[in-house]
């Protein structure tokens, strides 16, 4: 464990020094995420010009939900996004070899190697938006619920990363993962809307098989629902199930990997 | 060689245009799996999310219309908008910046062709495929589901929409390529294009029809090229625009192409003079 922590500190040092070398890209990415945040906040502001409630939530409640998924997006962009982007390229070029022969878990190395220092600035901004939305909420919120909410947002980020990886793994067999990655990005839109707008079998899928609704919407519901216990159990059960599926799928993928130009 | 022969050989030849067009089409269809996954996935996600969002609003409000749209008109809007969004952003493949970064732009500079023209022809090939996808997709949806109430699908609307979306492709190409040419100086420009994509989705009418924006915002946006990128062609297809309104939109869009083209040419000229051809 200590070895992995030391290794992660090395990743951080290397990522920050590299980010400082490419300063223009550093600022472009910060602005890009700021535009993303502004668009999402304004989108719901426009919606609330025409409705007082959305899926049972008031505007301040929806703003907390939006801030939640912005934090998840920023966490993902900071910790995982660059690494996920490179995985299909490494597989197709055979560069995965270098990670398989190292005396550390290839999954750890490939998931955490590249820390996006520029997105870290956006993570601070997203956290600021979250604090602002929580402070603007008129009803009292207990500290324990807020703390659980934050922990579930971190859990949501992990779950989001797992879903992303599961859509990337077919690259080990079909060799072109971009179409599937595009599907993941398209489906991510489900994460950006309150879960209770969906219904029927679609909702069932979104809270189990493709659990985008669990990522950000369930943690926000935890703040406002009277009985949040079942929500926590649901979120944790799906996360554990996805972790197990991921570990099996990863083992199968590595078995199918046949090195260069695979 | 006679003087006449010399004059003929100096004339610009456009025989490369169909060759580039067909080559681009072959490239698009060579990754069939990705092609179909993007087509179906892209449409379904955007449509389904918007459908349920508005269903929940209409059920809560018990209203007949929002921003001048009934629920069935909004369904029609969101059937067209994901397709048009995709057609307009056909250029968004980071090809230009990649060619600058890896130095492969050099070979095009040696050819007797206009590089920006070549890229626009490639963009048009993508747009044509997108239009065909939309025709197939809309036909299937309307065939299975019926035409939503209030949507007037007419030949004139289809023609006006097709011309409108072609002008939108040109507008977006000019904006996106100008940004992408920043690759001559910047280490990475994909974030600039993603920024343009977010902005276009919101103020172009892909996420929501612009008529639900406050009046002052609509007035301000009407002075920019953004509403003409997605919302305006969608309205043309839905039969919501009179010929006069459509013509005014086309004129305004074409007017915007002039400063945008000027910016593109200036950036291209400056970038080319600083291009070293060794890649980054």
mmCIF file with all atom_site columns, N, CA and C in Angstrom, chain A residues 22-25 28-29 31-32 35-36 39 42-43 46-47 49-55 176 178-180 182-183 186 189-190 193 197-199 202, chain B residues 31 34 37-38 41-42 45 48-49 52-57 59-61 66-67 186-188 190-192 194-195 198-199 202 207-208 212-214:
data_model
loop_
_atom_site.group_PDB
_atom_site.id
_atom_site.type_symbol
_atom_site.label_atom_id
_atom_site.label_alt_id
_atom_site.label_comp_id
_atom_site.label_asym_id
_atom_site.label_entity_id
_atom_site.label_seq_id
_atom_site.pdbx_PDB_ins_code
_atom_site.Cartn_x
_atom_site.Cartn_y
_atom_site.Cartn_z
_atom_site.occupancy
_atom_site.B_iso_or_equiv
_atom_site.pdbx_formal_charge
_atom_site.auth_seq_id
_atom_site.auth_comp_id
_atom_site.auth_asym_id
_atom_site.auth_atom_id
_atom_site.pdbx_PDB_model_num
ATOM 1   N N  . UNK A 1 22  ? 3.444   22.655 -20.819 1.00 0.00 ? 22  UNK A N  1
ATOM 2   C CA . UNK A 1 22  ? 2.456   22.959 -21.863 1.00 0.00 ? 22  UNK A CA 1
ATOM 3   C C  . UNK A 1 22  ? 1.435   23.947 -21.302 1.00 0.00 ? 22  UNK A C  1
ATOM 4   N N  . UNK A 1 23  ? 1.880   25.195 -21.142 1.00 0.00 ? 23  UNK A N  1
ATOM 5   C CA . UNK A 1 23  ? 1.045   26.160 -20.418 1.00 0.00 ? 23  UNK A CA 1
ATOM 6   C C  . UNK A 1 23  ? -0.211  26.550 -21.173 1.00 0.00 ? 23  UNK A C  1
ATOM 7   N N  . UNK A 1 24  ? -0.114  26.653 -22.497 1.00 0.00 ? 24  UNK A N  1
ATOM 8   C CA . UNK A 1 24  ? -1.291  27.078 -23.269 1.00 0.00 ? 24  UNK A CA 1
ATOM 9   C C  . UNK A 1 24  ? -2.387  26.022 -23.118 1.00 0.00 ? 24  UNK A C  1
ATOM 10  N N  . UNK A 1 25  ? -1.997  24.755 -23.275 1.00 0.00 ? 25  UNK A N  1
ATOM 11  C CA . UNK A 1 25  ? -2.966  23.668 -23.113 1.00 0.00 ? 25  UNK A CA 1
ATOM 12  C C  . UNK A 1 25  ? -3.560  23.691 -21.706 1.00 0.00 ? 25  UNK A C  1
ATOM 13  N N  . UNK A 1 28  ? -6.202  26.378 -21.733 1.00 0.00 ? 28  UNK A N  1
ATOM 14  C CA . UNK A 1 28  ? -7.312  26.010 -22.628 1.00 0.00 ? 28  UNK A CA 1
ATOM 15  C C  . UNK A 1 28  ? -8.241  25.016 -21.941 1.00 0.00 ? 28  UNK A C  1
ATOM 16  N N  . UNK A 1 29  ? -7.645  24.033 -21.300 1.00 0.00 ? 29  UNK A N  1
ATOM 17  C CA . UNK A 1 29  ? -8.480  23.002 -20.663 1.00 0.00 ? 29  UNK A CA 1
ATOM 18  C C  . UNK A 1 29  ? -9.268  23.562 -19.494 1.00 0.00 ? 29  UNK A C  1
ATOM 19  N N  . UNK A 1 31  ? -10.399 26.646 -19.299 1.00 0.00 ? 31  UNK A N  1
ATOM 20  C CA . UNK A 1 31  ? -11.503 27.408 -19.901 1.00 0.00 ? 31  UNK A CA 1
ATOM 21  C C  . UNK A 1 31  ? -12.576 26.469 -20.462 1.00 0.00 ? 31  UNK A C  1
ATOM 22  N N  . UNK A 1 32  ? -12.131 25.371 -21.057 1.00 0.00 ? 32  UNK A N  1
ATOM 23  C CA . UNK A 1 32  ? -13.085 24.409 -21.614 1.00 0.00 ? 32  UNK A CA 1
ATOM 24  C C  . UNK A 1 32  ? -14.049 23.918 -20.532 1.00 0.00 ? 32  UNK A C  1
ATOM 25  N N  . UNK A 1 35  ? -16.514 26.572 -19.433 1.00 0.00 ? 35  UNK A N  1
ATOM 26  C CA . UNK A 1 35  ? -17.641 26.674 -20.376 1.00 0.00 ? 35  UNK A CA 1
ATOM 27  C C  . UNK A 1 35  ? -18.652 25.550 -20.104 1.00 0.00 ? 35  UNK A C  1
ATOM 28  N N  . UNK A 1 36  ? -18.135 24.343 -19.861 1.00 0.00 ? 36  UNK A N  1
ATOM 29  C CA . UNK A 1 36  ? -19.004 23.199 -19.560 1.00 0.00 ? 36  UNK A CA 1
ATOM 30  C C  . UNK A 1 36  ? -19.854 23.478 -18.311 1.00 0.00 ? 36  UNK A C  1
ATOM 31  N N  . UNK A 1 39  ? -22.496 26.262 -19.111 1.00 0.00 ? 39  UNK A N  1
ATOM 32  C CA . UNK A 1 39  ? -23.580 25.740 -19.953 1.00 0.00 ? 39  UNK A CA 1
ATOM 33  C C  . UNK A 1 39  ? -24.552 24.904 -19.123 1.00 0.00 ? 39  UNK A C  1
ATOM 34  N N  . UNK A 1 42  ? -26.568 27.197 -16.703 1.00 0.00 ? 42  UNK A N  1
ATOM 35  C CA . UNK A 1 42  ? -27.542 28.016 -17.444 1.00 0.00 ? 42  UNK A CA 1
ATOM 36  C C  . UNK A 1 42  ? -28.666 27.163 -18.028 1.00 0.00 ? 42  UNK A C  1
ATOM 37  N N  . UNK A 1 43  ? -28.324 25.945 -18.453 1.00 0.00 ? 43  UNK A N  1
ATOM 38  C CA . UNK A 1 43  ? -29.347 25.053 -19.007 1.00 0.00 ? 43  UNK A CA 1
ATOM 39  C C  . UNK A 1 43  ? -30.494 24.870 -17.994 1.00 0.00 ? 43  UNK A C  1
ATOM 40  N N  . UNK A 1 46  ? -32.506 28.059 -17.385 1.00 0.00 ? 46  UNK A N  1
ATOM 41  C CA . UNK A 1 46  ? -33.492 28.290 -18.457 1.00 0.00 ? 46  UNK A CA 1
ATOM 42  C C  . UNK A 1 46  ? -34.708 27.377 -18.259 1.00 0.00 ? 46  UNK A C  1
ATOM 43  N N  . UNK A 1 47  ? -34.452 26.124 -17.909 1.00 0.00 ? 47  UNK A N  1
ATOM 44  C CA . UNK A 1 47  ? -35.562 25.183 -17.679 1.00 0.00 ? 47  UNK A CA 1
ATOM 45  C C  . UNK A 1 47  ? -36.465 25.709 -16.563 1.00 0.00 ? 47  UNK A C  1
ATOM 46  N N  . UNK A 1 49  ? -37.099 28.656 -15.783 1.00 0.00 ? 49  UNK A N  1
ATOM 47  C CA . UNK A 1 49  ? -37.916 29.814 -16.182 1.00 0.00 ? 49  UNK A CA 1
ATOM 48  C C  . UNK A 1 49  ? -39.323 29.347 -16.550 1.00 0.00 ? 49  UNK A C  1
ATOM 49  N N  . UNK A 1 50  ? -39.442 28.034 -16.868 1.00 0.00 ? 50  UNK A N  1
ATOM 50  C CA . UNK A 1 50  ? -40.718 27.514 -17.355 1.00 0.00 ? 50  UNK A CA 1
ATOM 51  C C  . UNK A 1 50  ? -41.354 26.498 -16.417 1.00 0.00 ? 50  UNK A C  1
ATOM 52  N N  . UNK A 1 51  ? -40.707 26.189 -15.330 1.00 0.00 ? 51  UNK A N  1
ATOM 53  C CA . UNK A 1 51  ? -41.273 25.197 -14.406 1.00 0.00 ? 51  UNK A CA 1
ATOM 54  C C  . UNK A 1 51  ? -40.736 25.455 -12.997 1.00 0.00 ? 51  UNK A C  1
ATOM 55  N N  . UNK A 1 52  ? -41.569 25.221 -11.991 1.00 0.00 ? 52  UNK A N  1
ATOM 56  C CA . UNK A 1 52  ? -41.117 25.432 -10.610 1.00 0.00 ? 52  UNK A CA 1
ATOM 57  C C  . UNK A 1 52  ? -40.446 24.197 -10.033 1.00 0.00 ? 52  UNK A C  1
ATOM 58  N N  . UNK A 1 53  ? -40.797 23.048 -10.582 1.00 0.00 ? 53  UNK A N  1
ATOM 59  C CA . UNK A 1 53  ? -40.235 21.791 -10.094 1.00 0.00 ? 53  UNK A CA 1
ATOM 60  C C  . UNK A 1 53  ? -39.725 20.973 -11.274 1.00 0.00 ? 53  UNK A C  1
ATOM 61  N N  . UNK A 1 54  ? -38.652 20.211 -11.032 1.00 0.00 ? 54  UNK A N  1
ATOM 62  C CA . UNK A 1 54  ? -38.176 19.271 -12.054 1.00 0.00 ? 54  UNK A CA 1
ATOM 63  C C  . UNK A 1 54  ? -37.972 17.932 -11.362 1.00 0.00 ? 54  UNK A C  1
ATOM 64  N N  . UNK A 1 55  ? -38.751 16.965 -11.778 1.00 0.00 ? 55  UNK A N  1
ATOM 65  C CA . UNK A 1 55  ? -38.699 15.631 -11.177 1.00 0.00 ? 55  UNK A CA 1
ATOM 66  C C  . UNK A 1 55  ? -38.814 15.710 -9.648  1.00 0.00 ? 55  UNK A C  1
ATOM 67  N N  . UNK A 1 176 ? -11.044 -1.501 -32.298 1.00 0.00 ? 176 UNK A N  1
ATOM 68  C CA . UNK A 1 176 ? -11.393 -0.096 -32.501 1.00 0.00 ? 176 UNK A CA 1
ATOM 69  C C  . UNK A 1 176 ? -12.384 0.300  -31.417 1.00 0.00 ? 176 UNK A C  1
ATOM 70  N N  . UNK A 1 178 ? -13.162 3.454  -30.405 1.00 0.00 ? 178 UNK A N  1
ATOM 71  C CA . UNK A 1 178 ? -13.671 4.831  -30.432 1.00 0.00 ? 178 UNK A CA 1
ATOM 72  C C  . UNK A 1 178 ? -15.204 4.892  -30.497 1.00 0.00 ? 178 UNK A C  1
ATOM 73  N N  . UNK A 1 179 ? -15.805 3.969  -31.257 1.00 0.00 ? 179 UNK A N  1
ATOM 74  C CA . UNK A 1 179 ? -17.264 3.956  -31.373 1.00 0.00 ? 179 UNK A CA 1
ATOM 75  C C  . UNK A 1 179 ? -17.902 3.707  -30.016 1.00 0.00 ? 179 UNK A C  1
ATOM 76  N N  . UNK A 1 180 ? -17.316 2.760  -29.270 1.00 0.00 ? 180 UNK A N  1
ATOM 77  C CA . UNK A 1 180 ? -17.855 2.439  -27.951 1.00 0.00 ? 180 UNK A CA 1
ATOM 78  C C  . UNK A 1 180 ? -17.627 3.594  -26.981 1.00 0.00 ? 180 UNK A C  1
ATOM 79  N N  . UNK A 1 182 ? -17.515 6.673  -27.814 1.00 0.00 ? 182 UNK A N  1
ATOM 80  C CA . UNK A 1 182 ? -18.497 7.686  -28.200 1.00 0.00 ? 182 UNK A CA 1
ATOM 81  C C  . UNK A 1 182 ? -19.847 7.359  -27.563 1.00 0.00 ? 182 UNK A C  1
ATOM 82  N N  . UNK A 1 183 ? -20.190 6.078  -27.564 1.00 0.00 ? 183 UNK A N  1
ATOM 83  C CA . UNK A 1 183 ? -21.453 5.652  -26.934 1.00 0.00 ? 183 UNK A CA 1
ATOM 84  C C  . UNK A 1 183 ? -21.428 5.985  -25.445 1.00 0.00 ? 183 UNK A C  1
ATOM 85  N N  . UNK A 1 186 ? -22.028 9.589  -25.036 1.00 0.00 ? 186 UNK A N  1
ATOM 86  C CA . UNK A 1 186 ? -23.440 9.901  -25.295 1.00 0.00 ? 186 UNK A CA 1
ATOM 87  C C  . UNK A 1 186 ? -24.323 9.490  -24.118 1.00 0.00 ? 186 UNK A C  1
ATOM 88  N N  . UNK A 1 189 ? -24.884 11.502 -20.801 1.00 0.00 ? 189 UNK A N  1
ATOM 89  C CA . UNK A 1 189 ? -25.918 12.553 -20.682 1.00 0.00 ? 189 UNK A CA 1
ATOM 90  C C  . UNK A 1 189 ? -26.984 12.146 -19.671 1.00 0.00 ? 189 UNK A C  1
ATOM 91  N N  . UNK A 1 190 ? -27.190 10.832 -19.510 1.00 0.00 ? 190 UNK A N  1
ATOM 92  C CA . UNK A 1 190 ? -28.187 10.364 -18.539 1.00 0.00 ? 190 UNK A CA 1
ATOM 93  C C  . UNK A 1 190 ? -27.772 10.733 -17.114 1.00 0.00 ? 190 UNK A C  1
ATOM 94  N N  . UNK A 1 193 ? -28.928 14.398 -15.764 1.00 0.00 ? 193 UNK A N  1
ATOM 95  C CA . UNK A 1 193 ? -30.328 14.746 -15.517 1.00 0.00 ? 193 UNK A CA 1
ATOM 96  C C  . UNK A 1 193 ? -30.805 14.004 -14.276 1.00 0.00 ? 193 UNK A C  1
ATOM 97  N N  . UNK A 1 197 ? -36.737 11.746 -13.661 1.00 0.00 ? 197 UNK A N  1
ATOM 98  C CA . UNK A 1 197 ? -37.441 12.083 -14.911 1.00 0.00 ? 197 UNK A CA 1
ATOM 99  C C  . UNK A 1 197 ? -37.611 10.821 -15.764 1.00 0.00 ? 197 UNK A C  1
ATOM 100 N N  . UNK A 1 198 ? -36.765 9.828  -15.522 1.00 0.00 ? 198 UNK A N  1
ATOM 101 C CA . UNK A 1 198 ? -36.862 8.586  -16.306 1.00 0.00 ? 198 UNK A CA 1
ATOM 102 C C  . UNK A 1 198 ? -37.818 7.635  -15.615 1.00 0.00 ? 198 UNK A C  1
ATOM 103 N N  . UNK A 1 199 ? -38.425 6.784  -16.411 1.00 0.00 ? 199 UNK A N  1
ATOM 104 C CA . UNK A 1 199 ? -39.394 5.863  -15.805 1.00 0.00 ? 199 UNK A CA 1
ATOM 105 C C  . UNK A 1 199 ? -39.421 4.520  -16.548 1.00 0.00 ? 199 UNK A C  1
ATOM 106 N N  . UNK A 1 202 ? -36.598 1.841  -18.717 1.00 0.00 ? 202 UNK A N  1
ATOM 107 C CA . UNK A 1 202 ? -35.407 2.669  -18.917 1.00 0.00 ? 202 UNK A CA 1
ATOM 108 C C  . UNK A 1 202 ? -34.785 3.037  -17.564 1.00 0.00 ? 202 UNK A C  1
ATOM 109 N N  . UNK B 2 31  ? -14.842 2.096  -41.209 1.00 0.00 ? 31  UNK B N  1
ATOM 110 C CA . UNK B 2 31  ? -15.039 1.715  -39.803 1.00 0.00 ? 31  UNK B CA 1
ATOM 111 C C  . UNK B 2 31  ? -16.545 1.595  -39.566 1.00 0.00 ? 31  UNK B C  1
ATOM 112 N N  . UNK B 2 34  ? -17.983 1.402  -35.808 1.00 0.00 ? 34  UNK B N  1
ATOM 113 C CA . UNK B 2 34  ? -17.967 2.704  -35.142 1.00 0.00 ? 34  UNK B CA 1
ATOM 114 C C  . UNK B 2 34  ? -19.036 3.613  -35.733 1.00 0.00 ? 34  UNK B C  1
ATOM 115 N N  . UNK B 2 37  ? -22.494 2.535  -34.486 1.00 0.00 ? 37  UNK B N  1
ATOM 116 C CA . UNK B 2 37  ? -22.607 2.760  -33.043 1.00 0.00 ? 37  UNK B CA 1
ATOM 117 C C  . UNK B 2 37  ? -22.790 4.243  -32.748 1.00 0.00 ? 37  UNK B C  1
ATOM 118 N N  . UNK B 2 38  ? -22.018 5.075  -33.454 1.00 0.00 ? 38  UNK B N  1
ATOM 119 C CA . UNK B 2 38  ? -22.119 6.520  -33.225 1.00 0.00 ? 38  UNK B CA 1
ATOM 120 C C  . UNK B 2 38  ? -23.465 7.041  -33.695 1.00 0.00 ? 38  UNK B C  1
ATOM 121 N N  . UNK B 2 41  ? -26.237 5.373  -31.212 1.00 0.00 ? 41  UNK B N  1
ATOM 122 C CA . UNK B 2 41  ? -25.998 5.816  -29.834 1.00 0.00 ? 41  UNK B CA 1
ATOM 123 C C  . UNK B 2 41  ? -26.178 7.318  -29.679 1.00 0.00 ? 41  UNK B C  1
ATOM 124 N N  . UNK B 2 42  ? -25.613 8.067  -30.601 1.00 0.00 ? 42  UNK B N  1
ATOM 125 C CA . UNK B 2 42  ? -25.682 9.529  -30.530 1.00 0.00 ? 42  UNK B CA 1
ATOM 126 C C  . UNK B 2 42  ? -27.097 10.024 -30.570 1.00 0.00 ? 42  UNK B C  1
ATOM 127 N N  . UNK B 2 45  ? -29.381 8.628  -27.253 1.00 0.00 ? 45  UNK B N  1
ATOM 128 C CA . UNK B 2 45  ? -29.118 9.248  -25.950 1.00 0.00 ? 45  UNK B CA 1
ATOM 129 C C  . UNK B 2 45  ? -29.698 10.660 -25.904 1.00 0.00 ? 45  UNK B C  1
ATOM 130 N N  . UNK B 2 48  ? -33.689 10.540 -26.108 1.00 0.00 ? 48  UNK B N  1
ATOM 131 C CA . UNK B 2 48  ? -34.374 9.964  -24.940 1.00 0.00 ? 48  UNK B CA 1
ATOM 132 C C  . UNK B 2 48  ? -34.253 10.892 -23.723 1.00 0.00 ? 48  UNK B C  1
ATOM 133 N N  . UNK B 2 49  ? -33.044 11.439 -23.499 1.00 0.00 ? 49  UNK B N  1
ATOM 134 C CA . UNK B 2 49  ? -32.848 12.343 -22.358 1.00 0.00 ? 49  UNK B CA 1
ATOM 135 C C  . UNK B 2 49  ? -33.776 13.550 -22.484 1.00 0.00 ? 49  UNK B C  1
ATOM 136 N N  . UNK B 2 52  ? -37.668 12.625 -21.989 1.00 0.00 ? 52  UNK B N  1
ATOM 137 C CA . UNK B 2 52  ? -38.127 12.426 -20.613 1.00 0.00 ? 52  UNK B CA 1
ATOM 138 C C  . UNK B 2 52  ? -38.058 13.718 -19.802 1.00 0.00 ? 52  UNK B C  1
ATOM 139 N N  . UNK B 2 53  ? -37.078 14.555 -20.097 1.00 0.00 ? 53  UNK B N  1
ATOM 140 C CA . UNK B 2 53  ? -36.983 15.833 -19.390 1.00 0.00 ? 53  UNK B CA 1
ATOM 141 C C  . UNK B 2 53  ? -38.238 16.666 -19.640 1.00 0.00 ? 53  UNK B C  1
ATOM 142 N N  . UNK B 2 54  ? -38.630 16.784 -20.912 1.00 0.00 ? 54  UNK B N  1
ATOM 143 C CA . UNK B 2 54  ? -39.787 17.617 -21.241 1.00 0.00 ? 54  UNK B CA 1
ATOM 144 C C  . UNK B 2 54  ? -41.100 16.956 -20.835 1.00 0.00 ? 54  UNK B C  1
ATOM 145 N N  . UNK B 2 55  ? -41.137 15.622 -20.889 1.00 0.00 ? 55  UNK B N  1
ATOM 146 C CA . UNK B 2 55  ? -42.340 14.912 -20.437 1.00 0.00 ? 55  UNK B CA 1
ATOM 147 C C  . UNK B 2 55  ? -42.590 15.236 -18.968 1.00 0.00 ? 55  UNK B C  1
ATOM 148 N N  . UNK B 2 56  ? -41.516 15.210 -18.184 1.00 0.00 ? 56  UNK B N  1
ATOM 149 C CA . UNK B 2 56  ? -41.675 15.495 -16.756 1.00 0.00 ? 56  UNK B CA 1
ATOM 150 C C  . UNK B 2 56  ? -42.132 16.941 -16.540 1.00 0.00 ? 56  UNK B C  1
ATOM 151 N N  . UNK B 2 57  ? -41.620 17.876 -17.332 1.00 0.00 ? 57  UNK B N  1
ATOM 152 C CA . UNK B 2 57  ? -42.025 19.284 -17.183 1.00 0.00 ? 57  UNK B CA 1
ATOM 153 C C  . UNK B 2 57  ? -43.488 19.473 -17.596 1.00 0.00 ? 57  UNK B C  1
ATOM 154 N N  . UNK B 2 59  ? -45.875 17.260 -17.680 1.00 0.00 ? 59  UNK B N  1
ATOM 155 C CA . UNK B 2 59  ? -46.788 16.590 -16.748 1.00 0.00 ? 59  UNK B CA 1
ATOM 156 C C  . UNK B 2 59  ? -46.941 17.402 -15.470 1.00 0.00 ? 59  UNK B C  1
ATOM 157 N N  . UNK B 2 60  ? -45.843 18.014 -15.023 1.00 0.00 ? 60  UNK B N  1
ATOM 158 C CA . UNK B 2 60  ? -45.929 18.807 -13.797 1.00 0.00 ? 60  UNK B CA 1
ATOM 159 C C  . UNK B 2 60  ? -46.748 20.078 -14.024 1.00 0.00 ? 60  UNK B C  1
ATOM 160 N N  . UNK B 2 61  ? -46.479 20.737 -15.163 1.00 0.00 ? 61  UNK B N  1
ATOM 161 C CA . UNK B 2 61  ? -47.130 22.031 -15.413 1.00 0.00 ? 61  UNK B CA 1
ATOM 162 C C  . UNK B 2 61  ? -48.570 21.896 -15.892 1.00 0.00 ? 61  UNK B C  1
ATOM 163 N N  . UNK B 2 66  ? -44.802 25.211 -24.053 1.00 0.00 ? 66  UNK B N  1
ATOM 164 C CA . UNK B 2 66  ? -43.698 25.897 -23.371 1.00 0.00 ? 66  UNK B CA 1
ATOM 165 C C  . UNK B 2 66  ? -42.846 26.543 -24.460 1.00 0.00 ? 66  UNK B C  1
ATOM 166 N N  . UNK B 2 67  ? -42.646 27.851 -24.337 1.00 0.00 ? 67  UNK B N  1
ATOM 167 C CA . UNK B 2 67  ? -41.825 28.556 -25.327 1.00 0.00 ? 67  UNK B CA 1
ATOM 168 C C  . UNK B 2 67  ? -42.375 28.418 -26.738 1.00 0.00 ? 67  UNK B C  1
ATOM 169 N N  . UNK B 2 186 ? -0.142  26.569 -30.542 1.00 0.00 ? 186 UNK B N  1
ATOM 170 C CA . UNK B 2 186 ? -0.465  25.969 -29.232 1.00 0.00 ? 186 UNK B CA 1
ATOM 171 C C  . UNK B 2 186 ? -0.186  24.469 -29.228 1.00 0.00 ? 186 UNK B C  1
ATOM 172 N N  . UNK B 2 187 ? 0.099   23.952 -28.019 1.00 0.00 ? 187 UNK B N  1
ATOM 173 C CA . UNK B 2 187 ? 0.452   22.532 -27.890 1.00 0.00 ? 187 UNK B CA 1
ATOM 174 C C  . UNK B 2 187 ? -0.735  21.616 -28.115 1.00 0.00 ? 187 UNK B C  1
ATOM 175 N N  . UNK B 2 188 ? -1.914  22.094 -27.781 1.00 0.00 ? 188 UNK B N  1
ATOM 176 C CA . UNK B 2 188 ? -3.083  21.220 -27.849 1.00 0.00 ? 188 UNK B CA 1
ATOM 177 C C  . UNK B 2 188 ? -4.326  22.082 -28.047 1.00 0.00 ? 188 UNK B C  1
ATOM 178 N N  . UNK B 2 190 ? -7.591  20.667 -28.863 1.00 0.00 ? 190 UNK B N  1
ATOM 179 C CA . UNK B 2 190 ? -8.886  19.967 -28.820 1.00 0.00 ? 190 UNK B CA 1
ATOM 180 C C  . UNK B 2 190 ? -9.836  20.624 -27.832 1.00 0.00 ? 190 UNK B C  1
ATOM 181 N N  . UNK B 2 191 ? -9.256  21.203 -26.756 1.00 0.00 ? 191 UNK B N  1
ATOM 182 C CA . UNK B 2 191 ? -10.132 21.834 -25.764 1.00 0.00 ? 191 UNK B CA 1
ATOM 183 C C  . UNK B 2 191 ? -10.854 23.051 -26.358 1.00 0.00 ? 191 UNK B C  1
ATOM 184 N N  . UNK B 2 192 ? -10.220 23.737 -27.305 1.00 0.00 ? 192 UNK B N  1
ATOM 185 C CA . UNK B 2 192 ? -10.884 24.875 -27.958 1.00 0.00 ? 192 UNK B CA 1
ATOM 186 C C  . UNK B 2 192 ? -12.097 24.394 -28.747 1.00 0.00 ? 192 UNK B C  1
ATOM 187 N N  . UNK B 2 194 ? -13.772 21.611 -28.225 1.00 0.00 ? 194 UNK B N  1
ATOM 188 C CA . UNK B 2 194 ? -14.807 21.125 -27.301 1.00 0.00 ? 194 UNK B CA 1
ATOM 189 C C  . UNK B 2 194 ? -15.586 22.310 -26.725 1.00 0.00 ? 194 UNK B C  1
ATOM 190 N N  . UNK B 2 195 ? -14.859 23.418 -26.469 1.00 0.00 ? 195 UNK B N  1
ATOM 191 C CA . UNK B 2 195 ? -15.525 24.633 -25.994 1.00 0.00 ? 195 UNK B CA 1
ATOM 192 C C  . UNK B 2 195 ? -16.555 25.114 -27.011 1.00 0.00 ? 195 UNK B C  1
ATOM 193 N N  . UNK B 2 198 ? -19.584 22.796 -26.891 1.00 0.00 ? 198 UNK B N  1
ATOM 194 C CA . UNK B 2 198 ? -20.487 23.063 -25.755 1.00 0.00 ? 198 UNK B CA 1
ATOM 195 C C  . UNK B 2 198 ? -21.329 24.301 -26.041 1.00 0.00 ? 198 UNK B C  1
ATOM 196 N N  . UNK B 2 199 ? -20.641 25.344 -26.528 1.00 0.00 ? 199 UNK B N  1
ATOM 197 C CA . UNK B 2 199 ? -21.333 26.614 -26.778 1.00 0.00 ? 199 UNK B CA 1
ATOM 198 C C  . UNK B 2 199 ? -22.397 26.431 -27.846 1.00 0.00 ? 199 UNK B C  1
ATOM 199 N N  . UNK B 2 202 ? -25.545 24.635 -26.686 1.00 0.00 ? 202 UNK B N  1
ATOM 200 C CA . UNK B 2 202 ? -26.453 25.404 -25.844 1.00 0.00 ? 202 UNK B CA 1
ATOM 201 C C  . UNK B 2 202 ? -27.090 26.578 -26.590 1.00 0.00 ? 202 UNK B C  1
ATOM 202 N N  . UNK B 2 207 ? -29.483 21.683 -27.316 1.00 0.00 ? 207 UNK B N  1
ATOM 203 C CA . UNK B 2 207 ? -29.969 21.239 -26.000 1.00 0.00 ? 207 UNK B CA 1
ATOM 204 C C  . UNK B 2 207 ? -31.430 21.614 -25.779 1.00 0.00 ? 207 UNK B C  1
ATOM 205 N N  . UNK B 2 208 ? -31.762 22.848 -26.112 1.00 0.00 ? 208 UNK B N  1
ATOM 206 C CA . UNK B 2 208 ? -33.153 23.324 -25.977 1.00 0.00 ? 208 UNK B CA 1
ATOM 207 C C  . UNK B 2 208 ? -33.465 24.270 -27.141 1.00 0.00 ? 208 UNK B C  1
ATOM 208 N N  . UNK B 2 212 ? -37.231 29.116 -25.829 1.00 0.00 ? 212 UNK B N  1
ATOM 209 C CA . UNK B 2 212 ? -37.496 29.056 -24.385 1.00 0.00 ? 212 UNK B CA 1
ATOM 210 C C  . UNK B 2 212 ? -36.523 29.947 -23.607 1.00 0.00 ? 212 UNK B C  1
ATOM 211 N N  . UNK B 2 213 ? -35.564 30.549 -24.306 1.00 0.00 ? 213 UNK B N  1
ATOM 212 C CA . UNK B 2 213 ? -34.651 31.505 -23.659 1.00 0.00 ? 213 UNK B CA 1
ATOM 213 C C  . UNK B 2 213 ? -35.424 32.794 -23.362 1.00 0.00 ? 213 UNK B C  1
ATOM 214 N N  . UNK B 2 214 ? -34.961 33.601 -22.403 1.00 0.00 ? 214 UNK B N  1
ATOM 215 C CA . UNK B 2 214 ? -35.597 34.908 -22.189 1.00 0.00 ? 214 UNK B CA 1
ATOM 216 C C  . UNK B 2 214 ? -35.479 35.758 -23.455 1.00 0.00 ? 214 UNK B C  1
#
